Coordinates of C-alpha atoms and ligand atoms in Angstrom, one line a residue:
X481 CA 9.2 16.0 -5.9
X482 CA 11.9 14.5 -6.8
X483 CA 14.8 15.2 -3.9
X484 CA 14.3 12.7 -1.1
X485 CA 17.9 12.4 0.5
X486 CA 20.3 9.4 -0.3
X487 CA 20.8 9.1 3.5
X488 CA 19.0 10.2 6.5
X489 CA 20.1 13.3 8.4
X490 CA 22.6 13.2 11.0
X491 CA 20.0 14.8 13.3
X492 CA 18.0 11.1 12.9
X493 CA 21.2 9.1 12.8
X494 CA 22.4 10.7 16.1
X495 CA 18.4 9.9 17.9
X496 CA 19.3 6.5 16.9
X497 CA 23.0 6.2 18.2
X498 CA 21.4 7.7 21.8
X499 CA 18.8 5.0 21.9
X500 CA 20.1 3.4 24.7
X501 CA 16.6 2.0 26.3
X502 CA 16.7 -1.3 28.1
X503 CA 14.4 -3.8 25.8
X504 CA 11.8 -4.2 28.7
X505 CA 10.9 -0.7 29.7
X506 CA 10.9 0.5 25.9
X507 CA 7.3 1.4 24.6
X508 CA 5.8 -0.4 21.7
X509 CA 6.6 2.5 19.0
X510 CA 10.2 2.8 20.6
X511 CA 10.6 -1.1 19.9
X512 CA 9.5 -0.8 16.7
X513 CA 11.8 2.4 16.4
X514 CA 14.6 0.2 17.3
X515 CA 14.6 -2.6 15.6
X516 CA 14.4 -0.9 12.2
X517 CA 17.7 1.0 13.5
X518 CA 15.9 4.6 13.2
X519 CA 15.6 7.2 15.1
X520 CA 13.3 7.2 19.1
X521 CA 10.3 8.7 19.0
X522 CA 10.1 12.0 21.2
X523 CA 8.1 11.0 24.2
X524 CA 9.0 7.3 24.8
X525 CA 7.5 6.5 28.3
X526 CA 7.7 3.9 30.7
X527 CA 4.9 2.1 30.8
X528 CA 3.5 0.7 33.9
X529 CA 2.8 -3.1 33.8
X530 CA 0.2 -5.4 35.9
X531 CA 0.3 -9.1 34.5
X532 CA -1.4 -9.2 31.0
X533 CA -1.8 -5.8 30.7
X534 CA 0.7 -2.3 30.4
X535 CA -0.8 1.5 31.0
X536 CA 1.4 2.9 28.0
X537 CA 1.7 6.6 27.8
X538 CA 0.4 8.0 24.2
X539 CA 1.4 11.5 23.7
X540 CA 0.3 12.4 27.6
X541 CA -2.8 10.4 27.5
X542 CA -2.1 7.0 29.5
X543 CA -3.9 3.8 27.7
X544 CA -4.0 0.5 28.5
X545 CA -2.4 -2.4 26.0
X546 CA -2.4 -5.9 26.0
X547 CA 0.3 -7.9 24.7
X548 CA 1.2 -11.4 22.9
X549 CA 3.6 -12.5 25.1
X550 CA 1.1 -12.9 28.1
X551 CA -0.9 -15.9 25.7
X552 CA 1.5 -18.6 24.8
X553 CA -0.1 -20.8 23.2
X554 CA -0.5 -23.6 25.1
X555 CA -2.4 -21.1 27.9
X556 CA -4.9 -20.3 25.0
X557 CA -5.4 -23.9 24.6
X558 CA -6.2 -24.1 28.1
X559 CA -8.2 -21.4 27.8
X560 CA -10.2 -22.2 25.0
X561 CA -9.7 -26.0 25.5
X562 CA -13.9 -26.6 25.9
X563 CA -14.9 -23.7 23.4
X564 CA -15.8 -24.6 19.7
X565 CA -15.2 -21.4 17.3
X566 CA -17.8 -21.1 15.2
X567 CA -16.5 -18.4 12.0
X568 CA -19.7 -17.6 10.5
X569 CA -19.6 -16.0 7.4
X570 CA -15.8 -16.3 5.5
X571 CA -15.1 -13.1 3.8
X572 CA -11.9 -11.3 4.4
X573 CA -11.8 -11.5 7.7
X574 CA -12.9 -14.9 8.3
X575 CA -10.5 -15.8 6.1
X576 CA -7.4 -14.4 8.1
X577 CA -9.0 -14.7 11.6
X578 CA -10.2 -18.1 11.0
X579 CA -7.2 -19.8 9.3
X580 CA -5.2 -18.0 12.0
X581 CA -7.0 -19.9 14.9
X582 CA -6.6 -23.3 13.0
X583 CA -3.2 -22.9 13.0
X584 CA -2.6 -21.8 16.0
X585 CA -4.5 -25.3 16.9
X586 CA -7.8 -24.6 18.5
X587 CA -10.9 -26.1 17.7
X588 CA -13.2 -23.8 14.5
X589 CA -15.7 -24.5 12.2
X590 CA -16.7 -22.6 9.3
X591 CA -20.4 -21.7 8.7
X592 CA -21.2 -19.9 5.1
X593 CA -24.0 -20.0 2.9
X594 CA -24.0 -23.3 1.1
X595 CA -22.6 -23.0 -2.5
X596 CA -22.2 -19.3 -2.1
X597 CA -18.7 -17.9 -3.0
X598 CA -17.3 -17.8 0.7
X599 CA -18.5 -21.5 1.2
X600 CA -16.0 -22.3 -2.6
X601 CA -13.2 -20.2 -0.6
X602 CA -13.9 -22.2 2.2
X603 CA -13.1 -25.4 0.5
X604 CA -10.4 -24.2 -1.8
X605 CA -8.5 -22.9 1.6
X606 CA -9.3 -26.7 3.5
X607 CA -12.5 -26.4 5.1
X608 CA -14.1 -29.7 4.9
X609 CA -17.8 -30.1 4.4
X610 CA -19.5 -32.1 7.3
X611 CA -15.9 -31.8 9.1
X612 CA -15.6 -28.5 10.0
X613 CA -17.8 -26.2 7.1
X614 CA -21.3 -26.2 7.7
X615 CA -24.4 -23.6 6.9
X616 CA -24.6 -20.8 9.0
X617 CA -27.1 -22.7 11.2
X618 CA -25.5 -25.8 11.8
X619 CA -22.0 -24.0 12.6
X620 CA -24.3 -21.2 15.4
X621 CA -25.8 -24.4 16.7
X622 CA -21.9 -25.7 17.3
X623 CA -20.3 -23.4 18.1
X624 CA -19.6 -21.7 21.7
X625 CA -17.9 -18.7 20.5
X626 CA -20.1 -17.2 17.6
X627 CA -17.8 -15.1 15.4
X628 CA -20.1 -13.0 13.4
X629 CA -18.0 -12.2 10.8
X630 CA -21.1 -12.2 8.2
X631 CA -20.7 -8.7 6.0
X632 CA -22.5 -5.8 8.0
X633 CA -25.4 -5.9 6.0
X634 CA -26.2 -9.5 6.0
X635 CA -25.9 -9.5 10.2
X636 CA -28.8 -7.7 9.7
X637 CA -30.7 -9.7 7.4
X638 CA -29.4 -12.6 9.2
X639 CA -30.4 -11.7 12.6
X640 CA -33.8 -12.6 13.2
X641 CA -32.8 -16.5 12.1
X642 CA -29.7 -16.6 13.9
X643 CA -30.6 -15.0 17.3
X644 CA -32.2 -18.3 18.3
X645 CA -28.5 -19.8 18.2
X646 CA -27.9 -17.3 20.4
X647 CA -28.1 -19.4 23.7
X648 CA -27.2 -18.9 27.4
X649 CA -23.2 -19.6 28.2
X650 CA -22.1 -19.2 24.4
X651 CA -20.1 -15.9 23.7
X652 CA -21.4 -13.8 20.8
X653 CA -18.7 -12.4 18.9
X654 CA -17.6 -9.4 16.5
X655 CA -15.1 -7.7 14.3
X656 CA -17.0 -4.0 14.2
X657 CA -19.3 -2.5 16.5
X658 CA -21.8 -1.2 13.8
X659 CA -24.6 -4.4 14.1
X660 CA -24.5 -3.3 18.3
X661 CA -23.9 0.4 18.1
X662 CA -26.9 1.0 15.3
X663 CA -29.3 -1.6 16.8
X664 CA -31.8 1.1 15.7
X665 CA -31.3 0.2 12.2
X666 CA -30.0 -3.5 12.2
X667 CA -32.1 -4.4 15.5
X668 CA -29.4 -6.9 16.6
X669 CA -30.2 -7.1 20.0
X670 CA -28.0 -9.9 22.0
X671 CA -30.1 -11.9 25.0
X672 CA -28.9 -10.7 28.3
X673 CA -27.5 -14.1 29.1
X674 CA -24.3 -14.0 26.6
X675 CA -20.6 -11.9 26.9
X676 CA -20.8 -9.3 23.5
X677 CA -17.4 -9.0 22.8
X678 CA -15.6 -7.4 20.1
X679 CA -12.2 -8.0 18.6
X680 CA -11.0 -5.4 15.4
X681 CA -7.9 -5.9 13.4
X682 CA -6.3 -2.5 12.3
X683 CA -6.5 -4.1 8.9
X684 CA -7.7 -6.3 6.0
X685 CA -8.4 -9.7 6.7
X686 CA -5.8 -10.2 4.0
X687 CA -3.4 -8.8 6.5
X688 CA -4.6 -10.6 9.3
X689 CA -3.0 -13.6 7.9
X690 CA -0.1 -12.6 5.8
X691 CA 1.5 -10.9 8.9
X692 CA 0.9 -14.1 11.2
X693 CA 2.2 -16.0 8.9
X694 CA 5.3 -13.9 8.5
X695 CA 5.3 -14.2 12.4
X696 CA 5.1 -10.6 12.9
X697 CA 0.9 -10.2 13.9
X698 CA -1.2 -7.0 13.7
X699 CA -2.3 -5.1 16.4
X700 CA -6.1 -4.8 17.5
X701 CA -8.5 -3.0 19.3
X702 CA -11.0 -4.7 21.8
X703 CA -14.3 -3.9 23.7
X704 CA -17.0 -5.4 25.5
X705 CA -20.7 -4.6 25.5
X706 CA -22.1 -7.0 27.5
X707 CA -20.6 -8.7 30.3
X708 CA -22.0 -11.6 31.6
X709 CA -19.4 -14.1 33.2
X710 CA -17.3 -11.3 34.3
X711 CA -14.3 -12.8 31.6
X712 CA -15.6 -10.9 29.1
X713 CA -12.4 -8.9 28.4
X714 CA -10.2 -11.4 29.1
X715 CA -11.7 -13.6 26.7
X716 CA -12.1 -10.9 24.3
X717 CA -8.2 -10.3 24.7
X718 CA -7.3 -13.9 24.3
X719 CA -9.2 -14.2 21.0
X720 CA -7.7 -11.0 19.7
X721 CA -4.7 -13.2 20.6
X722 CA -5.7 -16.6 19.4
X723 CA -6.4 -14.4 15.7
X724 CA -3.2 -13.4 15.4
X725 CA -2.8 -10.0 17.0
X726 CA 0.1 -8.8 18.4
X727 CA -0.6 -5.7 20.6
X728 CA -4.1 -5.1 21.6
X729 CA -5.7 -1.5 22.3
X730 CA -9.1 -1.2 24.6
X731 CA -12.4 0.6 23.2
X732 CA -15.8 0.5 23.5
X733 CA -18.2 -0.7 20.9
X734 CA -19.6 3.3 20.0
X735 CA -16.0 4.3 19.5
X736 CA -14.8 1.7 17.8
X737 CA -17.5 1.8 15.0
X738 CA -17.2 5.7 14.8
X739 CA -13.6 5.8 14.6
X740 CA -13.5 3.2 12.0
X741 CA -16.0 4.0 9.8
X742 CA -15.1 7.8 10.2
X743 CA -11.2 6.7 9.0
X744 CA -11.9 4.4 6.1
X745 CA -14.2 6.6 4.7
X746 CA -11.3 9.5 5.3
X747 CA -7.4 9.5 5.2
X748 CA -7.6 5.1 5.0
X749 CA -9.5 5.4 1.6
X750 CA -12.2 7.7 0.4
X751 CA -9.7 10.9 1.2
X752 CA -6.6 9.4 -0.1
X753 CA -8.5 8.8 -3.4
X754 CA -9.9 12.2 -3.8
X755 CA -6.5 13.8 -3.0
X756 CA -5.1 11.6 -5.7
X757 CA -7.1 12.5 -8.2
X758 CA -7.6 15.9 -7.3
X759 CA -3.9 16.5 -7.9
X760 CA -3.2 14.0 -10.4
X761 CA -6.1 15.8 -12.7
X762 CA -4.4 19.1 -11.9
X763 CA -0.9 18.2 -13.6
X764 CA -2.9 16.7 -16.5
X765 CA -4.6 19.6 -16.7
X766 CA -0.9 22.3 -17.0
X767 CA 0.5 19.5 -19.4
X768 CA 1.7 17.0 -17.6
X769 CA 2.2 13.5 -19.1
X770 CA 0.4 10.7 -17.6
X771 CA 4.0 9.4 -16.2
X772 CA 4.8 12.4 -14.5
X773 CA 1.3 13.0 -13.0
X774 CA 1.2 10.0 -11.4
X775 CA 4.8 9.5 -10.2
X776 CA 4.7 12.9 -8.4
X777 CA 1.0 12.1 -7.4
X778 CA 1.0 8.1 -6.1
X779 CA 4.0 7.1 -6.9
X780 CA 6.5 8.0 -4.7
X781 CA 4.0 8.4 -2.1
X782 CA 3.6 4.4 -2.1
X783 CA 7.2 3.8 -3.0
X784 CA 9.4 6.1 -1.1
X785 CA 7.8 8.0 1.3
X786 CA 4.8 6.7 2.9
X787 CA 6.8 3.7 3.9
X788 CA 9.3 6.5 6.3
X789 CA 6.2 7.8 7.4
X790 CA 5.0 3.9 8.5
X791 CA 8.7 3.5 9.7
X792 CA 8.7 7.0 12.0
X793 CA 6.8 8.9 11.5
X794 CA 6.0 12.4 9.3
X795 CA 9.0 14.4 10.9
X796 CA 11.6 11.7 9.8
X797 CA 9.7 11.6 6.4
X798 CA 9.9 15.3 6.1
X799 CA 13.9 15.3 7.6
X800 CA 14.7 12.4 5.0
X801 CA 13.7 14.9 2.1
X802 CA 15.0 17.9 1.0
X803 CA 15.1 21.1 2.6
X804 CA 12.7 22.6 -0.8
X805 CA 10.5 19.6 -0.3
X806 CA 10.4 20.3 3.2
X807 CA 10.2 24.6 3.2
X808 CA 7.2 23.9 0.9
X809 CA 5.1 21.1 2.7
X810 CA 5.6 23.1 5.9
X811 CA 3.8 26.0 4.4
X812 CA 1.1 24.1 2.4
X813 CA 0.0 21.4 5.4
X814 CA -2.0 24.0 7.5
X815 CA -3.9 25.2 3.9
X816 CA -4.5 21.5 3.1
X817 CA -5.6 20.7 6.7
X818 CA -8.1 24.1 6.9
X819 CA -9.8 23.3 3.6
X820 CA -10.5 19.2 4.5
X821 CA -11.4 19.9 8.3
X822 CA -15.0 21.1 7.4
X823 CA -15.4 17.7 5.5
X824 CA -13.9 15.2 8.3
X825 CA -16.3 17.3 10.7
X826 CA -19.4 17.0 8.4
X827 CA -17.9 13.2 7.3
X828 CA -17.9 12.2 11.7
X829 CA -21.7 13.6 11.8
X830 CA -22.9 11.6 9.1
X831 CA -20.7 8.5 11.0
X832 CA -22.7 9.9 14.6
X833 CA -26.1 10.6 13.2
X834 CA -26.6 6.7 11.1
X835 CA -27.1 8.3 7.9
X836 CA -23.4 6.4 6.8
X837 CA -25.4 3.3 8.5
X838 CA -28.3 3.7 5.9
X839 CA -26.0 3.6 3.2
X840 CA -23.9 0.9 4.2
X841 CA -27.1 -0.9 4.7
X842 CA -29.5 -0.5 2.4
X843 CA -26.6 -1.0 -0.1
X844 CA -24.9 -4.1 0.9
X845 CA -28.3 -5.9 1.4
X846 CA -28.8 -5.2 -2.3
X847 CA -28.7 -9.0 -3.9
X848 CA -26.4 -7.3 -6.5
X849 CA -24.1 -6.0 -4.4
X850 CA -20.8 -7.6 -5.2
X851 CA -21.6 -6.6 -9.2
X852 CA -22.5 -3.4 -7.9
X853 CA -19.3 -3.1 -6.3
X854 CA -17.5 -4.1 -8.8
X855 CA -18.7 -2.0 -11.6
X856 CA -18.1 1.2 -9.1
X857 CA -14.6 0.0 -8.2
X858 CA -13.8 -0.8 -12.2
X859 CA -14.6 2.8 -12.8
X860 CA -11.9 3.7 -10.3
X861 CA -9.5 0.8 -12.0
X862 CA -10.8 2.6 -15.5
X863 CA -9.7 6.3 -14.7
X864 CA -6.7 7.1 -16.4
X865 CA -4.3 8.0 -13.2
X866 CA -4.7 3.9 -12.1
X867 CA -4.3 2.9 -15.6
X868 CA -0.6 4.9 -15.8
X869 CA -0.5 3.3 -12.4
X870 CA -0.8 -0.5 -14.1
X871 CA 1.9 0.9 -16.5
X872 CA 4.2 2.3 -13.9
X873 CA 3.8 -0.4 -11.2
X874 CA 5.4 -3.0 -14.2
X875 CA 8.2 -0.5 -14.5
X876 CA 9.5 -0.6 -10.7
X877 CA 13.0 -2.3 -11.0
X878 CA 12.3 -4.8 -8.5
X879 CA 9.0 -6.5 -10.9
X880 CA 10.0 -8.8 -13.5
Ligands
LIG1059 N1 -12.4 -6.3 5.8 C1 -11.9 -5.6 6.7 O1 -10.8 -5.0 6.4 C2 -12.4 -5.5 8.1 C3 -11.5 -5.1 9.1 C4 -12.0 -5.0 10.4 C5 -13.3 -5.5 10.7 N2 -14.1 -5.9 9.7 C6 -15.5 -6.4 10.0 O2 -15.5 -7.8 10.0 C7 -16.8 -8.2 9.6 C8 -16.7 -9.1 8.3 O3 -16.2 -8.3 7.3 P1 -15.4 -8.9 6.0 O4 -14.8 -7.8 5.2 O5 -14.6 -10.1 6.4 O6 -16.6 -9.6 5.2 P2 -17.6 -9.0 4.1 O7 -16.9 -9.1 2.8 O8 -18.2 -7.7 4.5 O9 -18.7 -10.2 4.2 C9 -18.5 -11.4 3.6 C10 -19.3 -12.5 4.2 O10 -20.7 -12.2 4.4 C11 -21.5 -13.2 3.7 N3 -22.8 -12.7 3.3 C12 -23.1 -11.5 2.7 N4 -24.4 -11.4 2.5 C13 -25.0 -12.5 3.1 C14 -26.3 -12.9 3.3 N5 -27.4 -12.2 2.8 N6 -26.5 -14.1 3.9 C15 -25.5 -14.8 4.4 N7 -24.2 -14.5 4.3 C16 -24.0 -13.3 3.6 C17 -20.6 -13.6 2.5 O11 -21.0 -14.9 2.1 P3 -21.2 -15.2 0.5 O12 -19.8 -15.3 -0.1 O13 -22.0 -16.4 0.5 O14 -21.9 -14.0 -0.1 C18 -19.3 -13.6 3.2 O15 -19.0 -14.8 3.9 C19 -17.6 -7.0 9.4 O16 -18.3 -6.7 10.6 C20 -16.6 -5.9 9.1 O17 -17.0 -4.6 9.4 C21 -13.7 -6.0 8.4

């Protein structure tokens, strides 16, 4: 498809003239809507704000939010001013949540397996041995806030030496409900003494800290599983904070962990590669050259209209293209949404009933995991649609 408008219709540029919301009552979408100059979403709603907190209306369903501008930073370092941060384990999201909290000035420590590859990442991005990078023991035994960031598997593994760090007053800390939610299968159960908080970053770690340092800050969800000091969601919001989020959403542990192991294996990644190749193996298959299948397949997708989709969502995407591009995706959405509903409702069972659990488990506790990961993921690099995509990518006209 090859028709996407030069400019946007009038029906978008006229939502965008009428956008006439004073700055304080606008929702967070309708913000976002106007800063990029675009068109309001449909239902923008009031929201209804107590200090720290707004009740936001999403689509008819009222939720509550949390917001940045409630934790300057020198009330976090009040706050936090007699709490130690102990980061243990340093992979993606250590990385981002931990270099985040540094910067913002509060007081972490690092705590990785010594001489592993985190503890090398560690060093190479400042962490000082002895200073503030330890093992995993010596940082839980610091630290008042411990952020288990270790990879799901190895909070398992890890849990039966670490629990004893575990000590009345301290906060025990995660990024993903699973180690809680599945205590049947990772046996991670918290003393009663400690808060169980959670904090999630829609995103990479990698994102975590490339949007805090462009000053913009990703939005999170947070929950609470055990609360002990009564703080517990306060505390939970002003780390979400103090890591560099911007808006915060409220969950609970169970829904966070279904929800997010439910989307990644879905629409986030496992789907969007199957569609891919799917219809990419298709176009190959009537004739297509490698060039065309993938530029009508990922291409533009990535390039050109994914981006409007981020921006405002499908309708403008769909407006902002053709009305053939549009008559057609009308009709074929409802087929593509029958035939993959059977596998997102099989997909959330697996999620409900641990069996995606097992896997992620008994796979990432494998002491060849990373190589097994990476010959899996070389087989996707190896596939002939992301090898036109090397191609293509050094063709955009903005690469050198
Ligand atoms: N990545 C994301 O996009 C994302 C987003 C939101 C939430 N989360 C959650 O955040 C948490 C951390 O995830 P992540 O992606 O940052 O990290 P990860 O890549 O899953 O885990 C990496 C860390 O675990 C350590 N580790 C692995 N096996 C170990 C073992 N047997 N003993 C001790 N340490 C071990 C690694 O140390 P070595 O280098 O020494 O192996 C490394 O520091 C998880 O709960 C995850 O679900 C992740």
């Amino acid at each position: 498809m090859s028709t996407l408008s030069r400019t946007l219709p009038r029906s978008v540029s006229r939502a965008s003239a009428s956008l006439r919301v004073p700055a304080r009552t606008m929702t967070v979408l309708a913000s976002r809507a106007a800063r990029v100059g675009a068109a309001a979403p449909r239902a923008a709603a009031v929201p209804a704000q107590v200090r720290g907190m707004k009740t936001i209306d999403f689509a008819g369903t009222p939720e509550k939010v949390y917001e940045r501008e409630d934790w300057p930073l020198e009330k976090l370092h009040e706050y936090f001013k007699n709490d130690t941060f102990a980061l243990l384990g340093y992979g993606s999201q250590g990385h981002g949540q931990g270099l985040n909290l540094r910067d913002n000035g509060l007081n972490v420590i690092v705590g990785v397996r010594k001489d592993g590859e985190s503890w090398r990442q560690a060093i190479e991005d400042g962490w000082v041995p002895g200073k503030n990078l330890f093992s995993i023991e010596e940082a839980a035994t610091k630290g008042t806030i411990l952020m288990n960031l270790l990879s799901d598997a190895a909070q398992t593994s890890t849990w039966p030496e670490l629990k004893q760090y575990v000590t009345k007053g301290k906060t025990l800390y995660f990024s993903h409900g699973f180690s809680i939610v599945y205590k049947d299968q990772t046996d991670v159960v918290p003393p009663n003494d400690v808060d169980v908080i959670l904090c999630a970053p829609k995103g990479s770690g990698r994102t975590v800290r490339t949007l805090f340092k462009e000053g913009r800050g990703i939005n999170s969800s947070v929950a609470v599983f055990q609360d002990v000091t009564g703080k517990a969601l306060e505390k939970a919001v002003a780390i979400g904070i103090a890591v560099g989020s911007g808006y915060i959403y409220e969950t609970t542990f169970q829904k966070e962990v279904f929800s997010d192991l439910y989307g990644e294996r879905g629409c986030l990644m496992g789907g969007i590669q199957g569609m891919f190749k799917a219809q990419y193996d298709v176009l190959r298959a009537n004739g297509h050259s490698p060039s065309e299948a993938f530029n009508e397949t990922c291409e533009e997708a990535l390039e050109s209209l994914y981006p409007l989709i981020a921006q405002n969502g499908m309708d403008y995407m769909y407006k902002a293209c053709s009305t053939t591009a549009r008559r057609g995706a009308l009709d074929w959405a409802p087929e593509f949404e029958a035939a993959c509903k059977p596998v997102f409702e099989r997909l959330y069972e697996s999620v409900k009933n641990g069996s995606e659990t097992r896997r992620a488990l008994e796979f990432g506790s494998r002491k060849t995991y990373r190589q097994d990961f990476d010959k899996e993921t070389d087989a996707i690099a190896d596939q002939e649609m992301w090898r036109v995509g090397h191609v293509v990518r050094a063709l955009r006209p903005n690469r050198k």
